[in-house]
Amino acid sequence: MPVFNQKGKGNLKRLKERRFAPLFVIFAAALWGVDGIVLRPSLYTLPVILVVMIESGVAALIMTPFFVSQFPKLKQLNYKEWGSLLGVAVLGGAVGTLAITKAIFYVQYVNLSVVVLIQKLQPVFAIALAALLLKERLPKIFIKWAAIALISAYFMTFGARLPNLSTGNKTLLAVAFALLATVSFAASTVLSKRLLRKIDFHFATYLRFLVTAILMIVLALFTQKIEVIHQISRHQWFIFAMIILFTGAPAIFMYYFGLRQIPASVSTICELAFPITAILLEYLIYKKYLSVVQWVGTVVLLYSIVKISTMVNFWKD
């Protein structure tokens, strides 16, 4: 009887976790919307390298006491898994974060919500990369919905207009950096699958911040960007604190806590809190809004992403 009760309590606990799991994903996604629209643009006067170095470095420093005891687990990794860890740090932590931060810094040239929405193209690239690197089966209908998603992303960004290359407008640069970030994060997701076979997602998340911090410190020293650190204002230090304590690592942990309890298709719907929050905040704060054509592109894009995300459940841990 005690064994039965123990199992019953365990099942009840899992049911409760699964019931509230979508809320963790929704809240984490909403926090990322706040990060992109409210917090990160305030740092645009600083070098992007310095911003990512401080964000990842301080986060790694805070988390180290909680994970230092798990370092012996690194002995279990083979050379492929070490390569995956380095790839996750370089692509997801460094290149991806640098690119999306740079895109967001073009706040005066492009709707930030467009940059955020472009990130929702991640499943398109992630599924393609999973098929290429992990030899996972690519659904036949994927090509159709991927093409629709990419075309919708164009109309969401430029509306019914052709991009003007002669005006010096930074819209194309912002979109290019957002796409680079999207591809980098997608590759990081695929590489994470190999890494998570040996270590849990908590430790993997910490290692991503740690290795990224080391890479960014070296890069900041090499480019002499670290010398600008004395120019950071009190307000910007406050913004860094908000990112590190709320929209950075804590949001990632909440996201993964929810994701491990629900199917990827459900998670995809919950993650729409990210662009929805961004669109609402950008309208309320910057008084920017999307045109009718951009709205049509946005709706079609989001629907395409939902369809694509339900095809392959490859990133569910």
Coordinates of C-alpha atoms in Angstrom, one line a residue:
M1 CA 0.0 0.0 0.0
P2 CA 2.7 2.6 0.8
V3 CA 4.3 1.8 -2.6
F4 CA 1.0 2.3 -4.3
N5 CA 0.5 5.6 -2.5
Q6 CA 4.0 6.7 -3.4
K7 CA 3.4 6.0 -7.1
G8 CA 0.0 7.7 -6.9
K9 CA 1.5 10.8 -5.5
G10 CA 4.2 10.8 -8.2
N11 CA 1.7 10.5 -10.9
L12 CA -0.4 13.3 -9.4
K13 CA 2.6 15.5 -9.2
R14 CA 3.4 14.9 -12.9
L15 CA -0.2 15.6 -13.9
K16 CA -0.1 18.9 -12.0
E17 CA 3.3 19.9 -13.6
R18 CA 1.9 19.0 -17.1
R19 CA -1.3 21.1 -16.4
F20 CA 0.7 24.2 -15.6
A21 CA 3.6 23.5 -18.0
P22 CA 2.2 25.6 -20.9
L23 CA 2.0 28.6 -18.6
F24 CA 5.8 28.4 -18.0
V25 CA 6.4 28.5 -21.8
I26 CA 4.0 31.3 -22.3
F27 CA 5.5 33.4 -19.5
A28 CA 9.1 32.8 -20.7
A29 CA 8.1 33.7 -24.3
A30 CA 6.4 36.9 -23.0
L31 CA 9.6 37.8 -21.1
W32 CA 11.6 37.5 -24.3
G33 CA 9.1 39.9 -25.9
V34 CA 9.8 42.4 -23.1
D35 CA 13.5 41.9 -23.6
G36 CA 13.4 42.6 -27.3
I37 CA 11.1 45.6 -27.2
V38 CA 11.6 47.3 -23.8
L39 CA 15.0 46.3 -22.4
R40 CA 17.7 45.6 -25.0
P41 CA 17.1 48.7 -27.2
S42 CA 18.2 50.8 -24.3
L43 CA 21.7 49.4 -24.7
Y44 CA 22.1 50.5 -28.4
T45 CA 24.9 53.0 -27.6
L46 CA 27.2 50.2 -26.4
P47 CA 29.2 47.8 -28.6
V48 CA 27.3 44.6 -29.2
I49 CA 30.3 42.5 -28.2
L50 CA 30.4 44.2 -24.8
V51 CA 26.6 43.8 -24.3
V52 CA 26.7 40.0 -24.9
M53 CA 29.9 39.6 -22.8
I54 CA 28.3 41.3 -19.8
E55 CA 25.0 39.4 -20.2
S56 CA 26.6 36.0 -20.5
G57 CA 29.5 36.6 -18.1
V58 CA 27.4 37.8 -15.2
A59 CA 24.8 35.0 -15.8
A60 CA 27.5 32.4 -15.8
L61 CA 29.1 33.9 -12.6
I62 CA 25.8 33.8 -10.8
M63 CA 25.0 30.2 -11.8
T64 CA 28.5 28.7 -11.2
P65 CA 28.0 28.0 -7.4
F66 CA 24.9 25.9 -8.3
F67 CA 26.7 23.8 -11.0
V68 CA 30.3 23.5 -10.0
S69 CA 29.7 20.1 -8.5
Q70 CA 28.5 18.8 -11.9
F71 CA 31.8 19.4 -13.7
P72 CA 32.9 15.7 -13.3
K73 CA 30.1 14.9 -15.8
L74 CA 32.2 16.6 -18.5
K75 CA 34.4 13.5 -18.5
Q76 CA 31.5 11.5 -20.0
L77 CA 31.5 13.7 -23.2
N78 CA 33.2 12.4 -26.3
Y79 CA 34.8 14.6 -29.0
K80 CA 31.5 14.9 -30.9
E81 CA 29.7 16.1 -27.8
W82 CA 32.5 18.5 -27.0
G83 CA 32.1 19.8 -30.6
S84 CA 28.4 20.1 -30.0
L85 CA 28.9 22.1 -26.8
L86 CA 31.3 24.5 -28.6
G87 CA 28.9 24.8 -31.5
V88 CA 26.0 25.6 -29.1
A89 CA 28.1 28.3 -27.4
V90 CA 29.5 29.8 -30.6
L91 CA 26.2 29.7 -32.7
G92 CA 23.5 30.0 -30.0
G93 CA 25.4 32.0 -27.4
A94 CA 27.7 34.2 -29.4
V95 CA 26.7 34.6 -33.0
G96 CA 23.0 34.3 -32.5
T97 CA 22.9 36.7 -29.5
L98 CA 25.2 39.1 -31.2
A99 CA 23.1 39.1 -34.4
I100 CA 19.7 39.5 -32.7
T101 CA 21.1 42.2 -30.4
K102 CA 22.5 44.1 -33.5
A103 CA 19.2 43.7 -35.3
I104 CA 17.3 45.1 -32.3
F105 CA 19.7 48.1 -32.1
Y106 CA 18.2 49.3 -35.5
V107 CA 15.1 50.4 -33.6
Q108 CA 14.9 53.7 -35.5
Y109 CA 14.9 51.9 -38.9
V110 CA 12.6 48.9 -38.5
N111 CA 9.7 47.7 -36.5
L112 CA 11.2 45.6 -33.6
S113 CA 8.2 43.3 -33.8
V114 CA 9.3 42.4 -37.4
V115 CA 12.7 41.4 -36.1
V116 CA 11.0 39.3 -33.3
L117 CA 8.7 37.6 -35.8
I118 CA 11.5 36.7 -38.1
Q119 CA 12.9 34.6 -35.3
K120 CA 9.8 32.5 -35.5
L121 CA 11.3 31.1 -38.7
Q122 CA 13.6 29.0 -36.6
P123 CA 11.7 25.7 -37.0
V124 CA 12.1 26.1 -40.8
F125 CA 15.9 26.1 -40.5
A126 CA 16.0 23.7 -37.5
I127 CA 14.0 21.0 -39.3
A128 CA 16.2 21.3 -42.4
L129 CA 19.4 21.2 -40.4
A130 CA 18.1 18.2 -38.3
A131 CA 17.5 16.4 -41.6
L132 CA 21.0 17.3 -42.8
L133 CA 23.1 16.8 -39.6
L134 CA 21.0 14.3 -37.6
K135 CA 19.7 12.4 -40.7
E136 CA 16.1 12.9 -39.5
R137 CA 13.3 12.3 -41.9
L138 CA 12.1 15.5 -43.7
P139 CA 8.3 15.5 -44.2
K140 CA 7.4 15.9 -47.9
I141 CA 5.1 18.8 -47.2
F142 CA 7.8 20.7 -45.4
I143 CA 9.1 22.4 -48.6
K144 CA 5.6 23.8 -49.3
W145 CA 5.1 25.4 -45.9
A146 CA 8.7 26.5 -45.6
A147 CA 8.3 28.4 -48.9
I148 CA 5.0 30.0 -47.7
A149 CA 6.7 31.0 -44.4
L150 CA 9.6 32.7 -46.2
I151 CA 7.4 34.5 -48.6
S152 CA 5.1 35.6 -45.8
A153 CA 8.2 36.9 -43.9
Y154 CA 9.1 39.1 -46.8
F155 CA 5.6 40.7 -46.9
M156 CA 5.6 41.0 -43.1
T157 CA 8.9 42.9 -43.3
F158 CA 8.4 45.1 -46.4
G159 CA 4.7 45.1 -47.0
A160 CA 3.8 45.6 -50.6
R161 CA 6.9 47.6 -51.3
L162 CA 10.2 46.6 -52.9
P163 CA 13.2 47.1 -50.6
N164 CA 15.0 50.4 -51.6
L165 CA 18.8 49.7 -51.6
S166 CA 19.8 53.2 -52.6
T167 CA 18.6 55.1 -49.6
G168 CA 21.0 53.8 -46.9
N169 CA 18.0 52.4 -45.0
K170 CA 19.0 49.9 -42.4
T171 CA 15.9 47.7 -42.7
L172 CA 17.7 45.1 -44.9
L173 CA 20.6 45.0 -42.4
A174 CA 18.2 44.5 -39.5
V175 CA 16.4 41.7 -41.3
A176 CA 19.8 40.1 -42.4
F177 CA 21.0 40.1 -38.7
A178 CA 17.7 38.7 -37.6
L179 CA 17.9 35.9 -40.2
L180 CA 21.5 35.2 -39.1
A181 CA 20.3 34.9 -35.5
T182 CA 17.5 32.6 -36.5
V183 CA 19.8 30.2 -38.4
S184 CA 22.3 30.3 -35.6
F185 CA 19.7 29.5 -32.9
A186 CA 18.3 26.7 -35.1
A187 CA 21.7 25.1 -35.5
S188 CA 22.3 25.5 -31.8
T189 CA 19.0 23.6 -31.2
V190 CA 20.0 20.7 -33.4
L191 CA 23.5 20.5 -31.8
S192 CA 21.9 20.5 -28.4
K193 CA 20.2 17.2 -29.1
R194 CA 23.5 15.4 -29.2
L195 CA 24.7 17.2 -26.1
L196 CA 21.6 16.4 -24.1
R197 CA 22.1 12.7 -24.5
K198 CA 24.8 12.8 -21.8
I199 CA 24.0 15.8 -19.6
D200 CA 20.7 17.3 -18.4
F201 CA 19.3 20.6 -19.8
H202 CA 20.0 22.6 -16.6
F203 CA 23.8 21.9 -16.8
A204 CA 23.8 22.3 -20.6
T205 CA 22.2 25.7 -20.3
Y206 CA 24.8 26.8 -17.7
L207 CA 27.7 25.5 -20.0
R208 CA 26.3 27.4 -22.9
F209 CA 26.5 30.7 -20.8
L210 CA 29.9 29.8 -19.4
V211 CA 31.6 28.9 -22.7
T212 CA 29.9 31.9 -24.4
A213 CA 31.2 34.2 -21.7
I214 CA 34.8 32.9 -22.1
L215 CA 34.5 33.4 -25.9
M216 CA 33.1 36.9 -25.6
I217 CA 35.7 38.0 -23.0
V218 CA 38.5 37.0 -25.4
L219 CA 36.7 38.7 -28.3
A220 CA 36.1 41.9 -26.2
L221 CA 39.8 42.0 -25.2
F222 CA 41.0 41.4 -28.7
T223 CA 38.8 44.1 -30.2
Q224 CA 39.4 46.5 -27.2
K225 CA 35.7 46.8 -26.7
I226 CA 36.1 46.0 -23.0
E227 CA 37.6 49.5 -22.6
V228 CA 34.1 51.0 -23.2
I229 CA 32.8 49.4 -20.0
H230 CA 33.3 52.6 -18.0
Q231 CA 30.9 54.4 -20.3
I232 CA 27.9 52.3 -19.2
S233 CA 25.4 54.5 -17.4
R234 CA 23.5 53.6 -14.3
H235 CA 20.3 53.2 -16.3
Q236 CA 22.1 50.7 -18.6
W237 CA 23.4 48.7 -15.7
F238 CA 19.9 48.5 -14.4
I239 CA 18.8 47.2 -17.8
F240 CA 21.6 44.6 -17.7
A241 CA 20.3 43.5 -14.2
M242 CA 16.8 43.1 -15.5
I243 CA 17.9 41.0 -18.5
I244 CA 20.2 38.8 -16.4
L245 CA 17.7 38.3 -13.5
F246 CA 14.5 38.0 -15.5
T247 CA 14.6 37.6 -19.3
G248 CA 18.0 35.8 -19.6
A249 CA 18.8 32.5 -17.9
P250 CA 15.6 32.4 -15.6
A251 CA 13.4 32.6 -18.7
I252 CA 15.4 29.9 -20.4
F253 CA 15.0 27.6 -17.4
M254 CA 11.2 28.3 -17.2
Y255 CA 10.9 27.6 -21.0
Y256 CA 12.7 24.2 -20.7
F257 CA 10.8 23.3 -17.6
G258 CA 7.5 23.7 -19.5
L259 CA 8.8 22.2 -22.8
R260 CA 9.8 18.9 -21.2
Q261 CA 6.2 18.4 -20.1
I262 CA 4.3 19.2 -23.3
P263 CA 4.5 18.2 -27.0
A264 CA 6.4 20.5 -29.4
S265 CA 3.2 21.4 -31.2
V266 CA 1.6 22.7 -28.0
S267 CA 4.8 24.6 -27.2
T268 CA 4.8 26.3 -30.6
I269 CA 1.3 27.7 -29.8
C270 CA 2.4 28.9 -26.4
E271 CA 5.5 30.6 -27.9
L272 CA 3.3 32.9 -29.9
A273 CA 3.2 34.9 -26.7
F274 CA 6.7 36.1 -27.8
P275 CA 5.6 38.0 -31.0
I276 CA 2.2 38.9 -29.7
T277 CA 3.9 40.6 -26.6
A278 CA 6.4 42.3 -29.0
I279 CA 3.7 43.7 -31.3
L280 CA 1.6 45.0 -28.4
L281 CA 4.6 46.6 -26.6
E282 CA 5.9 48.2 -29.7
Y283 CA 2.6 49.8 -30.4
L284 CA 2.2 51.0 -26.8
I285 CA 5.8 52.3 -26.4
Y286 CA 7.0 53.4 -29.8
K287 CA 3.5 53.9 -31.5
K288 CA 4.6 51.7 -34.4
Y289 CA 2.2 49.5 -36.1
L290 CA 2.0 47.0 -39.0
S291 CA 0.3 47.9 -42.3
V292 CA -2.6 45.7 -43.6
V293 CA -0.2 43.8 -45.9
Q294 CA 2.2 43.3 -43.1
W295 CA -0.5 41.9 -40.8
V296 CA -1.6 39.5 -43.6
G297 CA 2.0 38.4 -43.9
T298 CA 2.3 38.0 -40.1
V299 CA -0.8 35.9 -39.8
V300 CA 0.2 33.6 -42.7
L301 CA 3.7 33.3 -41.3
L302 CA 2.5 32.3 -37.8
Y303 CA 0.1 29.8 -39.3
S304 CA 2.9 28.3 -41.5
I305 CA 5.2 28.0 -38.5
V306 CA 2.5 26.2 -36.5
K307 CA 2.1 23.8 -39.4
I308 CA 5.8 23.2 -39.8
S309 CA 6.4 22.8 -36.0
T310 CA 3.8 20.0 -35.8
M311 CA 5.5 18.0 -38.6
V312 CA 8.6 16.9 -36.6
N313 CA 8.9 16.6 -32.9
F314 CA 12.7 16.5 -33.0
W315 CA 13.6 19.1 -30.4
K316 CA 11.5 17.7 -27.6
D317 CA 13.9 16.4 -25.0

